[in-house]
Short mmCIF file of C-alpha atoms and ligand atoms in Angstrom, two decimals:
data_model
loop_
_atom_site.label_atom_id
_atom_site.label_comp_id
_atom_site.label_asym_id
_atom_site.label_seq_id
_atom_site.Cartn_x
_atom_site.Cartn_y
_atom_site.Cartn_z
CA MET A 257 0.00 0.00 0.00
CA ASN A 258 1.47 3.33 -1.14
CA LEU A 259 0.00 6.50 0.31
CA THR A 260 0.64 10.20 0.60
CA LEU A 261 -0.79 12.79 2.96
CA LEU A 262 -1.63 16.32 1.84
CA GLY A 263 -2.44 19.17 4.18
CA LEU A 264 -1.39 22.64 5.22
CA PRO A 265 1.40 23.08 7.79
CA GLY A 266 0.06 21.76 11.09
CA ALA A 267 -2.79 19.77 9.52
CA GLY A 268 -1.43 16.66 11.22
CA LYS A 269 0.42 14.92 8.36
CA GLY A 270 3.27 13.80 10.59
CA THR A 271 0.99 12.80 13.46
CA GLN A 272 -1.23 10.66 11.23
CA ALA A 273 1.62 9.25 9.09
CA LYS A 274 3.33 7.83 12.19
CA LYS A 275 0.13 6.02 13.18
CA ILE A 276 -0.45 4.64 9.68
CA SER A 277 3.18 3.52 9.40
CA ARG A 278 2.99 1.72 12.76
CA ASP A 279 -0.39 0.02 12.25
CA TYR A 280 0.02 -0.99 8.60
CA ASN A 281 3.74 -1.64 8.79
CA ILE A 282 4.67 0.64 5.89
CA THR A 283 7.65 3.02 5.68
CA HIS A 284 7.12 6.64 6.72
CA ILE A 285 8.95 9.07 4.41
CA ALA A 286 8.78 12.68 5.63
CA THR A 287 10.73 15.10 3.44
CA GLY A 288 10.67 17.83 6.12
CA ASP A 289 12.16 15.41 8.70
CA ILE A 290 14.86 14.36 6.22
CA PHE A 291 15.76 17.98 5.47
CA ARG A 292 16.08 18.64 9.23
CA ILE A 293 18.44 15.67 9.61
CA LEU A 294 20.57 16.89 6.67
CA ILE A 295 20.67 20.40 8.16
CA GLU A 296 21.81 18.94 11.47
CA LYS A 297 24.53 16.95 9.69
CA GLY A 298 25.57 20.02 7.67
CA THR A 299 25.51 18.25 4.28
CA PRO A 300 25.56 20.43 1.10
CA LEU A 301 21.87 19.68 0.46
CA GLY A 302 21.07 20.45 4.09
CA LYS A 303 22.89 23.78 3.89
CA ARG A 304 21.04 24.65 0.68
CA ALA A 305 17.65 23.70 2.15
CA GLU A 306 18.18 25.51 5.44
CA LYS A 307 17.82 29.03 4.13
CA TYR A 308 14.49 28.22 2.44
CA ILE A 309 13.08 26.38 5.46
CA GLN A 310 14.04 29.14 7.91
CA GLN A 311 12.13 31.63 5.79
CA GLY A 312 9.09 29.37 5.50
CA LYS A 313 9.66 28.92 1.76
CA LEU A 314 9.62 25.70 -0.22
CA VAL A 315 12.95 24.04 -0.96
CA PRO A 316 13.53 23.83 -4.77
CA ASP A 317 11.66 20.95 -6.41
CA ASP A 318 14.81 19.15 -7.61
CA ASP A 319 16.20 18.87 -4.07
CA ALA A 320 12.95 17.47 -2.71
CA ILE A 321 12.68 15.03 -5.61
CA GLN A 322 16.28 13.87 -5.07
CA ILE A 323 15.50 13.06 -1.45
CA VAL A 324 12.45 10.99 -2.32
CA LYS A 325 14.31 9.12 -5.09
CA GLU A 326 17.08 8.25 -2.62
CA GLU A 327 14.53 7.00 -0.08
CA PHE A 328 12.83 4.85 -2.72
CA SER A 329 16.17 3.28 -3.63
CA ARG A 330 16.96 2.64 0.06
CA ILE A 331 13.69 1.09 1.25
CA ASP A 332 11.99 -2.16 0.31
CA MET A 333 9.39 -0.83 -2.11
CA ASN A 334 7.31 -3.98 -1.79
CA THR A 335 6.58 -3.12 1.84
CA GLY A 336 4.80 0.09 0.86
CA PHE A 337 5.18 3.65 2.09
CA VAL A 338 3.37 6.67 3.42
CA LEU A 339 4.76 9.97 2.15
CA ASP A 340 4.39 13.02 4.40
CA GLY A 341 5.16 16.44 2.91
CA PHE A 342 5.71 15.22 -0.63
CA PRO A 343 4.57 16.16 -3.21
CA ARG A 344 4.27 19.85 -2.41
CA THR A 345 3.92 21.21 -5.96
CA LEU A 346 2.18 20.04 -9.11
CA TYR A 347 5.60 19.48 -10.69
CA GLN A 348 6.63 17.18 -7.81
CA ALA A 349 3.34 15.30 -8.16
CA GLU A 350 3.85 14.72 -11.87
CA ILE A 351 7.45 13.58 -11.36
CA LEU A 352 6.34 11.28 -8.54
CA THR A 353 3.82 9.63 -10.86
CA GLU A 354 6.63 9.12 -13.43
CA ILE A 355 9.17 7.80 -10.90
CA LEU A 356 6.70 5.28 -9.49
CA ASP A 357 5.55 4.27 -12.96
CA ASP A 358 9.17 3.61 -14.04
CA MET A 359 9.66 1.43 -10.95
CA GLY A 360 6.40 -0.46 -11.56
CA TYR A 361 4.50 1.05 -8.62
CA ARG A 362 1.77 3.62 -8.11
CA LEU A 363 0.09 5.62 -5.37
CA ASP A 364 -3.01 3.84 -4.11
CA MET A 365 -4.55 6.66 -2.11
CA VAL A 366 -3.93 10.31 -1.34
CA PHE A 367 -5.39 11.67 1.89
CA PHE A 368 -6.10 15.36 2.11
CA ILE A 369 -6.41 16.30 5.78
CA LYS A 370 -8.78 19.23 5.65
CA VAL A 371 -8.45 21.58 8.61
CA ASN A 372 -9.76 25.05 9.32
CA PRO A 373 -6.70 27.29 8.56
CA GLU A 374 -7.45 29.43 11.61
CA GLU A 375 -6.53 26.54 13.93
CA LEU A 376 -3.17 25.92 12.34
CA VAL A 377 -1.05 28.74 13.73
CA GLU A 378 -1.85 27.76 17.33
CA ARG A 379 -1.21 24.12 16.60
CA VAL A 380 2.18 24.66 15.00
CA ALA A 381 3.29 27.28 17.52
CA GLY A 382 2.49 24.84 20.35
CA ARG A 383 4.22 21.88 18.77
CA ARG A 384 7.25 20.31 20.43
CA VAL A 385 9.34 17.68 18.67
CA CYS A 386 11.94 15.14 19.62
CA LEU A 387 14.93 15.29 17.30
CA ASN A 388 16.12 11.92 18.54
CA CYS A 389 13.10 9.71 17.70
CA GLY A 390 10.89 12.07 15.66
CA ALA A 391 7.93 12.01 18.08
CA THR A 392 5.66 15.07 17.99
CA PHE A 393 3.69 16.60 20.86
CA HIS A 394 1.58 19.68 21.49
CA ILE A 395 1.81 21.62 24.73
CA GLU A 396 -2.00 21.68 25.02
CA TYR A 397 -3.60 19.16 22.63
CA ASN A 398 -1.12 16.31 22.99
CA PRO A 399 1.20 17.07 25.92
CA PRO A 400 4.07 14.81 26.92
CA LYS A 401 3.74 13.17 30.34
CA LYS A 402 6.68 15.21 31.61
CA GLU A 403 7.09 18.74 30.30
CA GLY A 404 9.92 19.11 27.79
CA ILE A 405 10.74 15.37 27.77
CA CYS A 406 9.88 12.85 25.05
CA ASP A 407 7.51 10.09 26.28
CA LEU A 408 9.02 7.61 23.85
CA CYS A 409 12.78 7.98 24.24
CA GLY A 410 13.30 10.39 27.17
CA ASP A 411 15.22 12.93 25.09
CA GLU A 412 14.66 16.68 25.29
CA LEU A 413 11.77 18.20 23.29
CA ILE A 414 12.45 21.30 21.22
CA GLN A 415 10.51 23.84 19.19
CA ARG A 416 11.29 23.72 15.45
CA SER A 417 13.10 26.85 14.23
CA ASP A 418 10.40 27.38 11.54
CA ASP A 419 7.56 27.17 14.09
CA GLN A 420 7.54 30.83 15.15
CA LYS A 421 4.12 32.40 14.51
CA ASP A 422 5.23 34.73 11.67
CA THR A 423 7.01 31.94 9.80
CA VAL A 424 4.03 29.63 10.27
CA ARG A 425 1.68 32.22 8.77
CA LYS A 426 4.00 32.56 5.79
CA ARG A 427 4.20 28.78 5.35
CA ILE A 428 0.41 28.51 5.37
CA GLU A 429 0.09 31.28 2.81
CA ILE A 430 2.68 29.72 0.49
CA HIS A 431 1.15 26.25 0.75
CA SER A 432 -2.52 27.16 0.29
CA ASN A 433 -2.54 27.50 -3.53
CA LYS A 434 -0.23 24.56 -3.98
CA VAL A 435 -2.40 22.26 -1.89
CA ASP A 436 -5.44 23.21 -3.99
CA GLU A 437 -3.56 22.28 -7.17
CA LEU A 438 -2.51 18.94 -5.71
CA VAL A 439 -6.02 18.18 -4.53
CA SER A 440 -7.39 18.71 -8.01
CA TYR A 441 -4.55 16.69 -9.63
CA TYR A 442 -5.26 13.64 -7.44
CA LYS A 443 -9.02 14.10 -7.69
CA ASP A 444 -8.67 13.77 -11.47
CA LEU A 445 -6.63 10.59 -10.98
CA GLY A 446 -9.47 9.23 -8.83
CA ILE A 447 -7.31 8.47 -5.77
CA LEU A 448 -8.07 11.48 -3.56
CA ARG A 449 -9.74 10.90 -0.20
CA ILE A 450 -10.78 14.00 1.74
CA ILE A 451 -10.39 13.48 5.49
CA THR A 452 -12.19 15.69 7.97
CA GLY A 453 -12.43 15.49 11.74
CA GLN A 454 -11.44 17.37 14.82
CA SER A 455 -9.35 15.32 17.24
CA ILE A 456 -6.23 13.33 16.29
CA GLU A 457 -8.13 10.08 17.02
CA GLU A 458 -11.21 11.06 15.03
CA ILE A 459 -9.09 11.97 11.99
CA TYR A 460 -7.15 8.72 12.29
CA SER A 461 -10.32 6.68 12.51
CA ASN A 462 -11.58 8.33 9.29
CA ILE A 463 -8.28 7.51 7.57
CA LYS A 464 -8.48 3.90 8.74
CA MET A 465 -12.04 3.60 7.44
CA ALA A 466 -10.91 4.83 4.02
CA ILE A 467 -8.00 2.34 4.01
CA GLU A 468 -10.17 -0.60 5.07
CA VAL A 469 -12.58 0.06 2.17
CA GLU A 470 -9.68 -0.41 -0.27
CA LEU A 471 -7.95 -3.38 1.36
P1 AP5 B 760 7.40 19.85 6.98
O1 AP5 B 760 8.20 19.39 8.12
O2 AP5 B 760 6.72 18.85 6.14
O3 AP5 B 760 6.38 20.96 7.50
P2 AP5 B 760 4.87 21.33 7.10
O4 AP5 B 760 4.34 20.85 5.82
O5 AP5 B 760 4.84 22.79 7.30
O6 AP5 B 760 4.02 20.52 8.04
P3 AP5 B 760 4.24 20.37 9.55
O7 AP5 B 760 5.27 19.33 9.82
O8 AP5 B 760 4.46 21.74 10.14
O9 AP5 B 760 2.80 19.91 10.02
P4 AP5 B 760 2.13 18.47 10.03
O10 AP5 B 760 1.00 18.50 9.05
O11 AP5 B 760 3.13 17.39 9.91
O12 AP5 B 760 1.48 18.52 11.47
P5 AP5 B 760 1.86 17.71 12.80
O13 AP5 B 760 1.40 16.31 12.69
O14 AP5 B 760 3.26 17.94 13.22
O15 AP5 B 760 8.32 20.74 6.04
C1 AP5 B 760 9.12 21.76 6.61
C2 AP5 B 760 9.74 22.58 5.50
O16 AP5 B 760 10.59 21.74 4.70
C3 AP5 B 760 8.75 23.19 4.51
O17 AP5 B 760 8.23 24.42 4.96
C4 AP5 B 760 9.63 23.33 3.27
O18 AP5 B 760 10.48 24.46 3.39
C5 AP5 B 760 10.51 22.09 3.33
N1 AP5 B 760 9.94 20.97 2.56
C6 AP5 B 760 9.50 19.77 3.05
N2 AP5 B 760 9.06 18.99 2.07
C7 AP5 B 760 9.21 19.69 0.92
C8 AP5 B 760 8.92 19.42 -0.45
N3 AP5 B 760 8.37 18.27 -0.84
N4 AP5 B 760 9.21 20.38 -1.36
C9 AP5 B 760 9.77 21.55 -1.01
N5 AP5 B 760 10.06 21.88 0.27
C10 AP5 B 760 9.79 20.96 1.22
O19 AP5 B 760 0.86 18.46 13.82
C11 AP5 B 760 1.09 19.83 14.18
C12 AP5 B 760 0.83 20.04 15.68
O20 AP5 B 760 -0.57 19.92 15.93
C13 AP5 B 760 1.50 19.00 16.60
O21 AP5 B 760 1.88 19.64 17.77
C14 AP5 B 760 0.39 17.95 16.85
O22 AP5 B 760 0.56 17.32 18.10
C15 AP5 B 760 -0.86 18.83 16.81
N6 AP5 B 760 -2.02 18.17 16.20
C16 AP5 B 760 -2.02 17.32 15.13
N7 AP5 B 760 -3.27 16.94 14.82
C17 AP5 B 760 -4.10 17.61 15.71
C18 AP5 B 760 -5.52 17.64 15.90
N8 AP5 B 760 -6.37 16.94 15.13
N9 AP5 B 760 -6.00 18.43 16.90
C19 AP5 B 760 -5.16 19.15 17.70
N10 AP5 B 760 -3.80 19.14 17.57
C20 AP5 B 760 -3.28 18.37 16.58
MG1 MG B 761 5.22 17.30 9.72
#
């Protein structure tokens, strides 16, 4: 099963992708997480990506595509995957279709997590992440058991450098048009599933229902 999650910054792509990956045993590929690792390591691609990410802008298409290609060559494609944060532009979506086609695979479903944009700034500004294991929390909606400490691995939780309110607003603005284009691209391909819901659990249960229909 090959999936991707679409949604504005803070829609819950990462939160839901981790659950899907765990329950259906498919590989989670999050381009934003990979960029953050490369920035931390100081690789040339990481250095290039950093200036875009800090400003809330998209990293150039070719860099994002390179990352996904490398992941596809590294993982067992027969296991399946859930992409999170890719594609972000129509061009990336078209290239993804081509890459998968060349490898003899395809996307089975694309979930668009539809959230009221007004909620997103608060969500992202309150997010805390663990750089060690990738777990994500929210100071109010999904707090860790002990403040500032990851429930899963015990490491320190941090705030992402692009999660300041002004940068979040800019990210939402930049992504809005692009998400609309992607939604219509995948709608035309007949694989779009629009997911609504309020709580993390409600949204996940709607995703699971959509998956079970196809399995
Ligand atoms: P990326 O890391 O993908 O950031 P994003 O798209 O802005 O999305 P977020 O990770 O901020 O949000 P999310 O939807 O994963 O929400 P989460 O589950 O954490 O990308 C970062 C940057 O990298 C981009 O801006 C860009 O520069 C670059 N980049 C990445 N991919 C790229 C690509 N393909 N092309 C070009 N550039 C690329 O949830 C958010 C918070 O809300 C958490 O605290 C969570 O606990 C909480 N929460 C989640 N769901 C709910 C709910 N239902 N109710 C209440 N709280 C909730
Ligand atoms: Mg994310």
